[in-house]
Amino acid sequence: MKLRPPRLPRPPRLPRIPAPVLPSFSGRLHDARTATSIGRWLGGAIALCFVTGVISHYLQHPPDWLADELPSRPSWGYRVTQGLHVASGIGAIPLLFAKLWTVYPRLFVWPPLRSVRHALERLSVAVLVAAAVFELFTGLLNTVQWYPWPFSFVPVHFAVGWLLLGAVVLHVAVKYPEIREHWGRRSPGTLELPAVDGPDRRSLLTGVVAAVGAVTLTTAGQSLTPLKRFDLLAPRHPDHGPQGLPVNRTAAAAGVSRLSARDWRLTVLGRNSYELTLDELGALPQYTVTLPIACVEGWSKSAKWTGVRVRDLLERAGARPDAAVRVVSLERRGAYRVMEMGSGYARDPLTLLALCLNGRQLSPDHGYPARIIAPNRPGVLQTKWVARMEVI
Ligand SMILES: Nc1nc2c(c(=O)[nH]1)N[C@H]1C(S)=C(S)[C@@H](COP(=O)(O)O)O[C@H]1N2
Ligand SMILES: [Mo]
């Protein structure tokens, strides 16, 4: 007798997810090897941009405990770090485009989420891409002083910088096995067909290097003056401006009207407060120093400044050698009207209340009658149109 298998109830049918129509990619340039080649340059640029950005932030906004410890030397330090910050950020833009092009087929993986781990990985990549795009584009727009957003640039750019750093570290950790496998020239065990694959990849990488070179060459001259002839795309040219020096905020924009030297007084507040006319200031011992203006937006230029040492002015007010100073501008509004300077800068013999630029009286746009010039400081802190100094 034949035994018939018992009839089992049919398992319930799962609803079928219709297969979506997804693009398919057969190109070999969307692979991990290309992603690694471009990724390491992009990672290097982001790392350099991050470190120089943190330096810039703490030079501009030091916490109280750091303000008196900031080094005023080398005098050209900020010029170099901020030049590198802006150049590495600009160079990272073509690298980011190339990297995103290489990996974008991953957007279409199916099923979109395979596991919790996969979901977390995709989320971390989304954060990475968003933070990288945000940082590079807000930074670029800042170099042209265009702020088409409702938030304040500096704190948000700084905070998202840390988010980007975290996302990059996590990404490198997650991808470490693939990065290691594709880092070297040719890894053993990889089946590569150089005849088919090699020239394409080389062409792509050559194109990327050419793009980075082109944007760097046409912008770096805003700070690296030997390249100024090629400075076609940067918002500033180091030679364009009154007295051979660019200007960010003109006297007119700052609402500082043409002053008569007779009405102006420098007020110094301290234990022995005093006032000086421009003639009296000019009669004090004058010093000439060569120092750059290095704007946070990436342009910089060295110039010869003549004026009175800030430390002499503070000493005369009875300040102790470790005193810091607050400087107030004639400007009535504006983020840079009031500036504080830690004692490291205030007692540096190169720090001047300058009256002359390149041998001539300061022009109104460069801060007439008097402006601050200090070594190794962001341009935003080189206060123009000084009216008052307060020992603190
Ligand atoms: N009072 C005042 N000082 C200021 C500014 C300002 O807006 N107000 N701009 C600063 C910025 S951003 C820079 S880069 C330098 C530029 O100096 P320069 O115009 O003499 O080149 O001045 C700084 N001094
Ligand atoms: Mo600036």
mmCIF file with all atom_site columns, N, CA, C and O and ligand atoms in Angstrom, residues 145 245-249 254 293-297 299 305 329-331 336-337 357 365-367 371 379-385, ligand 1:
data_model
loop_
_atom_site.group_PDB
_atom_site.id
_atom_site.type_symbol
_atom_site.label_atom_id
_atom_site.label_alt_id
_atom_site.label_comp_id
_atom_site.label_asym_id
_atom_site.label_entity_id
_atom_site.label_seq_id
_atom_site.pdbx_PDB_ins_code
_atom_site.Cartn_x
_atom_site.Cartn_y
_atom_site.Cartn_z
_atom_site.occupancy
_atom_site.B_iso_or_equiv
_atom_site.pdbx_formal_charge
_atom_site.auth_seq_id
_atom_site.auth_comp_id
_atom_site.auth_asym_id
_atom_site.auth_atom_id
_atom_site.pdbx_PDB_model_num
ATOM   1   N N   . GLN A 1 145 ? 32.188 85.932  -0.005 1.00 0.00 ? 145 GLN A N   1
ATOM   2   C CA  . GLN A 1 145 ? 31.321 86.689  0.911  1.00 0.00 ? 145 GLN A CA  1
ATOM   3   C C   . GLN A 1 145 ? 29.860 86.639  0.505  1.00 0.00 ? 145 GLN A C   1
ATOM   4   O O   . GLN A 1 145 ? 29.147 87.645  0.563  1.00 0.00 ? 145 GLN A O   1
ATOM   5   N N   . LEU A 1 245 ? 47.019 96.984  -1.909 1.00 0.00 ? 245 LEU A N   1
ATOM   6   C CA  . LEU A 1 245 ? 46.577 95.964  -0.961 1.00 0.00 ? 245 LEU A CA  1
ATOM   7   C C   . LEU A 1 245 ? 45.055 95.850  -1.041 1.00 0.00 ? 245 LEU A C   1
ATOM   8   O O   . LEU A 1 245 ? 44.365 96.874  -1.016 1.00 0.00 ? 245 LEU A O   1
ATOM   9   N N   . PRO A 1 246 ? 44.531 94.612  -1.158 1.00 0.00 ? 246 PRO A N   1
ATOM   10  C CA  . PRO A 1 246 ? 43.075 94.477  -1.246 1.00 0.00 ? 246 PRO A CA  1
ATOM   11  C C   . PRO A 1 246 ? 42.368 95.014  0.004  1.00 0.00 ? 246 PRO A C   1
ATOM   12  O O   . PRO A 1 246 ? 42.974 95.141  1.061  1.00 0.00 ? 246 PRO A O   1
ATOM   13  N N   . VAL A 1 247 ? 41.088 95.298  -0.155 1.00 0.00 ? 247 VAL A N   1
ATOM   14  C CA  . VAL A 1 247 ? 40.267 95.802  0.952  1.00 0.00 ? 247 VAL A CA  1
ATOM   15  C C   . VAL A 1 247 ? 39.020 94.928  1.038  1.00 0.00 ? 247 VAL A C   1
ATOM   16  O O   . VAL A 1 247 ? 38.418 94.624  0.021  1.00 0.00 ? 247 VAL A O   1
ATOM   17  N N   . ASN A 1 248 ? 38.657 94.523  2.229  1.00 0.00 ? 248 ASN A N   1
ATOM   18  C CA  . ASN A 1 248 ? 37.424 93.763  2.374  1.00 0.00 ? 248 ASN A CA  1
ATOM   19  C C   . ASN A 1 248 ? 36.236 94.671  2.648  1.00 0.00 ? 248 ASN A C   1
ATOM   20  O O   . ASN A 1 248 ? 35.216 94.578  2.005  1.00 0.00 ? 248 ASN A O   1
ATOM   21  N N   . ARG A 1 249 ? 36.398 95.511  3.645  1.00 0.00 ? 249 ARG A N   1
ATOM   22  C CA  . ARG A 1 249 ? 35.321 96.415  4.009  1.00 0.00 ? 249 ARG A CA  1
ATOM   23  C C   . ARG A 1 249 ? 35.862 97.832  3.849  1.00 0.00 ? 249 ARG A C   1
ATOM   24  O O   . ARG A 1 249 ? 36.819 98.220  4.520  1.00 0.00 ? 249 ARG A O   1
ATOM   25  N N   . ALA A 1 254 ? 31.669 100.625 5.952  1.00 0.00 ? 254 ALA A N   1
ATOM   26  C CA  . ALA A 1 254 ? 31.683 100.569 7.411  1.00 0.00 ? 254 ALA A CA  1
ATOM   27  C C   . ALA A 1 254 ? 31.024 101.799 8.021  1.00 0.00 ? 254 ALA A C   1
ATOM   28  O O   . ALA A 1 254 ? 30.867 101.882 9.234  1.00 0.00 ? 254 ALA A O   1
ATOM   29  N N   . ILE A 1 293 ? 48.600 90.951  5.760  1.00 0.00 ? 293 ILE A N   1
ATOM   30  C CA  . ILE A 1 293 ? 47.171 90.837  6.076  1.00 0.00 ? 293 ILE A CA  1
ATOM   31  C C   . ILE A 1 293 ? 46.776 89.493  5.491  1.00 0.00 ? 293 ILE A C   1
ATOM   32  O O   . ILE A 1 293 ? 46.995 89.230  4.302  1.00 0.00 ? 293 ILE A O   1
ATOM   33  N N   . ALA A 1 294 ? 46.240 88.609  6.318  1.00 0.00 ? 294 ALA A N   1
ATOM   34  C CA  . ALA A 1 294 ? 45.829 87.282  5.843  1.00 0.00 ? 294 ALA A CA  1
ATOM   35  C C   . ALA A 1 294 ? 44.365 87.101  6.195  1.00 0.00 ? 294 ALA A C   1
ATOM   36  O O   . ALA A 1 294 ? 44.010 86.828  7.330  1.00 0.00 ? 294 ALA A O   1
ATOM   37  N N   . CYS A 1 295 ? 43.528 87.301  5.190  1.00 0.00 ? 295 CYS A N   1
ATOM   38  C CA  . CYS A 1 295 ? 42.086 87.240  5.420  1.00 0.00 ? 295 CYS A CA  1
ATOM   39  C C   . CYS A 1 295 ? 41.633 85.787  5.562  1.00 0.00 ? 295 CYS A C   1
ATOM   40  O O   . CYS A 1 295 ? 42.142 84.906  4.874  1.00 0.00 ? 295 CYS A O   1
ATOM   41  N N   . VAL A 1 296 ? 40.654 85.563  6.412  1.00 0.00 ? 296 VAL A N   1
ATOM   42  C CA  . VAL A 1 296 ? 40.124 84.202  6.556  1.00 0.00 ? 296 VAL A CA  1
ATOM   43  C C   . VAL A 1 296 ? 39.548 83.684  5.244  1.00 0.00 ? 296 VAL A C   1
ATOM   44  O O   . VAL A 1 296 ? 39.426 82.474  5.059  1.00 0.00 ? 296 VAL A O   1
ATOM   45  N N   . GLU A 1 297 ? 39.192 84.600  4.344  1.00 0.00 ? 297 GLU A N   1
ATOM   46  C CA  . GLU A 1 297 ? 38.612 84.150  3.073  1.00 0.00 ? 297 GLU A CA  1
ATOM   47  C C   . GLU A 1 297 ? 39.655 83.625  2.102  1.00 0.00 ? 297 GLU A C   1
ATOM   48  O O   . GLU A 1 297 ? 39.310 83.167  1.024  1.00 0.00 ? 297 GLU A O   1
ATOM   49  N N   . TRP A 1 299 ? 42.657 85.246  0.849  1.00 0.00 ? 299 TRP A N   1
ATOM   50  C CA  . TRP A 1 299 ? 43.666 86.091  0.203  1.00 0.00 ? 299 TRP A CA  1
ATOM   51  C C   . TRP A 1 299 ? 44.625 86.602  1.265  1.00 0.00 ? 299 TRP A C   1
ATOM   52  O O   . TRP A 1 299 ? 44.274 86.730  2.443  1.00 0.00 ? 299 TRP A O   1
ATOM   53  N N   . TRP A 1 305 ? 54.391 98.293  7.284  1.00 0.00 ? 305 TRP A N   1
ATOM   54  C CA  . TRP A 1 305 ? 53.548 99.119  8.139  1.00 0.00 ? 305 TRP A CA  1
ATOM   55  C C   . TRP A 1 305 ? 54.433 99.949  9.055  1.00 0.00 ? 305 TRP A C   1
ATOM   56  O O   . TRP A 1 305 ? 55.436 99.445  9.567  1.00 0.00 ? 305 TRP A O   1
ATOM   57  N N   . SER A 1 329 ? 36.762 100.192 17.361 1.00 0.00 ? 329 SER A N   1
ATOM   58  C CA  . SER A 1 329 ? 36.851 100.949 16.115 1.00 0.00 ? 329 SER A CA  1
ATOM   59  C C   . SER A 1 329 ? 35.840 102.088 16.106 1.00 0.00 ? 329 SER A C   1
ATOM   60  O O   . SER A 1 329 ? 34.859 102.088 16.852 1.00 0.00 ? 329 SER A O   1
ATOM   61  N N   . LEU A 1 330 ? 36.099 103.044 15.226 1.00 0.00 ? 330 LEU A N   1
ATOM   62  C CA  . LEU A 1 330 ? 35.137 104.129 15.003 1.00 0.00 ? 330 LEU A CA  1
ATOM   63  C C   . LEU A 1 330 ? 33.855 103.627 14.347 1.00 0.00 ? 330 LEU A C   1
ATOM   64  O O   . LEU A 1 330 ? 32.815 104.288 14.423 1.00 0.00 ? 330 LEU A O   1
ATOM   65  N N   . GLU A 1 331 ? 33.981 102.497 13.674 1.00 0.00 ? 331 GLU A N   1
ATOM   66  C CA  . GLU A 1 331 ? 32.844 101.896 12.987 1.00 0.00 ? 331 GLU A CA  1
ATOM   67  C C   . GLU A 1 331 ? 31.701 101.751 13.992 1.00 0.00 ? 331 GLU A C   1
ATOM   68  O O   . GLU A 1 331 ? 31.929 101.339 15.126 1.00 0.00 ? 331 GLU A O   1
ATOM   69  N N   . TYR A 1 336 ? 33.270 93.313  13.423 1.00 0.00 ? 336 TYR A N   1
ATOM   70  C CA  . TYR A 1 336 ? 34.697 93.489  13.730 1.00 0.00 ? 336 TYR A CA  1
ATOM   71  C C   . TYR A 1 336 ? 34.984 94.841  14.355 1.00 0.00 ? 336 TYR A C   1
ATOM   72  O O   . TYR A 1 336 ? 36.103 95.341  14.309 1.00 0.00 ? 336 TYR A O   1
ATOM   73  N N   . ARG A 1 337 ? 33.963 95.445  14.930 1.00 0.00 ? 337 ARG A N   1
ATOM   74  C CA  . ARG A 1 337 ? 34.112 96.758  15.555 1.00 0.00 ? 337 ARG A CA  1
ATOM   75  C C   . ARG A 1 337 ? 34.970 96.663  16.811 1.00 0.00 ? 337 ARG A C   1
ATOM   76  O O   . ARG A 1 337 ? 35.760 97.557  17.101 1.00 0.00 ? 337 ARG A O   1
ATOM   77  N N   . LEU A 1 357 ? 51.104 102.839 5.571  1.00 0.00 ? 357 LEU A N   1
ATOM   78  C CA  . LEU A 1 357 ? 51.163 101.586 4.829  1.00 0.00 ? 357 LEU A CA  1
ATOM   79  C C   . LEU A 1 357 ? 52.059 101.801 3.614  1.00 0.00 ? 357 LEU A C   1
ATOM   80  O O   . LEU A 1 357 ? 51.823 102.747 2.841  1.00 0.00 ? 357 LEU A O   1
ATOM   81  N N   . ASP A 1 365 ? 40.311 103.476 3.348  1.00 0.00 ? 365 ASP A N   1
ATOM   82  C CA  . ASP A 1 365 ? 39.877 102.080 3.286  1.00 0.00 ? 365 ASP A CA  1
ATOM   83  C C   . ASP A 1 365 ? 40.794 101.135 4.055  1.00 0.00 ? 365 ASP A C   1
ATOM   84  O O   . ASP A 1 365 ? 40.404 100.017 4.385  1.00 0.00 ? 365 ASP A O   1
ATOM   85  N N   . HIS A 1 366 ? 42.025 101.577 4.298  1.00 0.00 ? 366 HIS A N   1
ATOM   86  C CA  . HIS A 1 366 ? 42.935 100.729 5.076  1.00 0.00 ? 366 HIS A CA  1
ATOM   87  C C   . HIS A 1 366 ? 42.968 101.114 6.550  1.00 0.00 ? 366 HIS A C   1
ATOM   88  O O   . HIS A 1 366 ? 43.771 100.591 7.302  1.00 0.00 ? 366 HIS A O   1
ATOM   89  N N   . GLY A 1 367 ? 42.080 102.033 6.958  1.00 0.00 ? 367 GLY A N   1
ATOM   90  C CA  . GLY A 1 367 ? 41.918 102.259 8.389  1.00 0.00 ? 367 GLY A CA  1
ATOM   91  C C   . GLY A 1 367 ? 42.336 103.600 8.925  1.00 0.00 ? 367 GLY A C   1
ATOM   92  O O   . GLY A 1 367 ? 42.488 103.745 10.132 1.00 0.00 ? 367 GLY A O   1
ATOM   93  N N   . ARG A 1 371 ? 45.289 101.908 12.538 1.00 0.00 ? 371 ARG A N   1
ATOM   94  C CA  . ARG A 1 371 ? 44.759 100.554 12.556 1.00 0.00 ? 371 ARG A CA  1
ATOM   95  C C   . ARG A 1 371 ? 45.740 99.637  13.278 1.00 0.00 ? 371 ARG A C   1
ATOM   96  O O   . ARG A 1 371 ? 46.910 99.956  13.443 1.00 0.00 ? 371 ARG A O   1
ATOM   97  N N   . GLY A 1 379 ? 43.032 88.199  9.459  1.00 0.00 ? 379 GLY A N   1
ATOM   98  C CA  . GLY A 1 379 ? 42.753 89.556  8.992  1.00 0.00 ? 379 GLY A CA  1
ATOM   99  C C   . GLY A 1 379 ? 41.588 90.217  9.703  1.00 0.00 ? 379 GLY A C   1
ATOM   100 O O   . GLY A 1 379 ? 41.615 91.423  9.957  1.00 0.00 ? 379 GLY A O   1
ATOM   101 N N   . VAL A 1 380 ? 40.576 89.453  10.047 1.00 0.00 ? 380 VAL A N   1
ATOM   102 C CA  . VAL A 1 380 ? 39.403 90.046  10.702 1.00 0.00 ? 380 VAL A CA  1
ATOM   103 C C   . VAL A 1 380 ? 39.758 90.721  12.021 1.00 0.00 ? 380 VAL A C   1
ATOM   104 O O   . VAL A 1 380 ? 39.006 91.569  12.503 1.00 0.00 ? 380 VAL A O   1
ATOM   105 N N   . LEU A 1 381 ? 40.892 90.350  12.607 1.00 0.00 ? 381 LEU A N   1
ATOM   106 C CA  . LEU A 1 381 ? 41.274 90.931  13.902 1.00 0.00 ? 381 LEU A CA  1
ATOM   107 C C   . LEU A 1 381 ? 42.250 92.102  13.741 1.00 0.00 ? 381 LEU A C   1
ATOM   108 O O   . LEU A 1 381 ? 42.725 92.647  14.722 1.00 0.00 ? 381 LEU A O   1
ATOM   109 N N   . GLN A 1 382 ? 42.543 92.467  12.497 1.00 0.00 ? 382 GLN A N   1
ATOM   110 C CA  . GLN A 1 382 ? 43.455 93.607  12.250 1.00 0.00 ? 382 GLN A CA  1
ATOM   111 C C   . GLN A 1 382 ? 42.580 94.857  12.140 1.00 0.00 ? 382 GLN A C   1
ATOM   112 O O   . GLN A 1 382 ? 42.364 95.407  11.048 1.00 0.00 ? 382 GLN A O   1
ATOM   113 N N   . THR A 1 383 ? 42.113 95.307  13.287 1.00 0.00 ? 383 THR A N   1
ATOM   114 C CA  . THR A 1 383 ? 41.061 96.329  13.344 1.00 0.00 ? 383 THR A CA  1
ATOM   115 C C   . THR A 1 383 ? 41.475 97.662  12.713 1.00 0.00 ? 383 THR A C   1
ATOM   116 O O   . THR A 1 383 ? 42.540 98.192  13.003 1.00 0.00 ? 383 THR A O   1
ATOM   117 N N   . LYS A 1 384 ? 40.561 98.159  11.876 1.00 0.00 ? 384 LYS A N   1
ATOM   118 C CA  . LYS A 1 384 ? 40.793 99.442  11.194 1.00 0.00 ? 384 LYS A CA  1
ATOM   119 C C   . LYS A 1 384 ? 40.041 100.552 11.913 1.00 0.00 ? 384 LYS A C   1
ATOM   120 O O   . LYS A 1 384 ? 39.135 100.302 12.695 1.00 0.00 ? 384 LYS A O   1
ATOM   121 N N   . TRP A 1 385 ? 40.417 101.794 11.641 1.00 0.00 ? 385 TRP A N   1
ATOM   122 C CA  . TRP A 1 385 ? 39.762 102.997 12.179 1.00 0.00 ? 385 TRP A CA  1
ATOM   123 C C   . TRP A 1 385 ? 39.688 102.950 13.712 1.00 0.00 ? 385 TRP A C   1
ATOM   124 O O   . TRP A 1 385 ? 38.632 103.091 14.316 1.00 0.00 ? 385 TRP A O   1
HETATM 125 N N1  . LIG B 2 .   ? 36.869 98.045  12.026 1.00 0.00 ? 1   LIG B N1  1
HETATM 126 C C1  . LIG B 2 .   ? 37.040 97.054  11.124 1.00 0.00 ? 1   LIG B C1  1
HETATM 127 N N2  . LIG B 2 .   ? 38.266 96.546  10.927 1.00 0.00 ? 1   LIG B N2  1
HETATM 128 C C2  . LIG B 2 .   ? 38.460 95.552  10.030 1.00 0.00 ? 1   LIG B C2  1
HETATM 129 C C3  . LIG B 2 .   ? 37.387 95.029  9.286  1.00 0.00 ? 1   LIG B C3  1
HETATM 130 C C4  . LIG B 2 .   ? 36.095 95.573  9.511  1.00 0.00 ? 1   LIG B C4  1
HETATM 131 O O1  . LIG B 2 .   ? 35.097 95.173  8.901  1.00 0.00 ? 1   LIG B O1  1
HETATM 132 N N3  . LIG B 2 .   ? 35.966 96.593  10.443 1.00 0.00 ? 1   LIG B N3  1
HETATM 133 N N4  . LIG B 2 .   ? 37.615 94.025  8.351  1.00 0.00 ? 1   LIG B N4  1
HETATM 134 C C5  . LIG B 2 .   ? 38.747 93.159  8.656  1.00 0.00 ? 1   LIG B C5  1
HETATM 135 C C6  . LIG B 2 .   ? 39.067 92.180  7.623  1.00 0.00 ? 1   LIG B C6  1
HETATM 136 S S1  . LIG B 2 .   ? 37.935 90.947  7.361  1.00 0.00 ? 1   LIG B S1  1
HETATM 137 C C7  . LIG B 2 .   ? 40.262 92.169  6.967  1.00 0.00 ? 1   LIG B C7  1
HETATM 138 S S2  . LIG B 2 .   ? 40.701 90.893  5.956  1.00 0.00 ? 1   LIG B S2  1
HETATM 139 C C8  . LIG B 2 .   ? 41.214 93.294  7.110  1.00 0.00 ? 1   LIG B C8  1
HETATM 140 C C9  . LIG B 2 .   ? 41.558 93.803  5.742  1.00 0.00 ? 1   LIG B C9  1
HETATM 141 O O2  . LIG B 2 .   ? 42.390 94.912  5.858  1.00 0.00 ? 1   LIG B O2  1
HETATM 142 P P1  . LIG B 2 .   ? 42.654 95.839  4.592  1.00 0.00 ? 1   LIG B P1  1
HETATM 143 O O3  . LIG B 2 .   ? 41.297 96.258  4.086  1.00 0.00 ? 1   LIG B O3  1
HETATM 144 O O4  . LIG B 2 .   ? 43.481 96.971  5.067  1.00 0.00 ? 1   LIG B O4  1
HETATM 145 O O5  . LIG B 2 .   ? 43.377 95.000  3.593  1.00 0.00 ? 1   LIG B O5  1
HETATM 146 O O6  . LIG B 2 .   ? 40.697 94.323  7.902  1.00 0.00 ? 1   LIG B O6  1
HETATM 147 C C10 . LIG B 2 .   ? 40.010 93.925  9.035  1.00 0.00 ? 1   LIG B C10 1
HETATM 148 N N5  . LIG B 2 .   ? 39.711 95.070  9.839  1.00 0.00 ? 1   LIG B N5  1
#
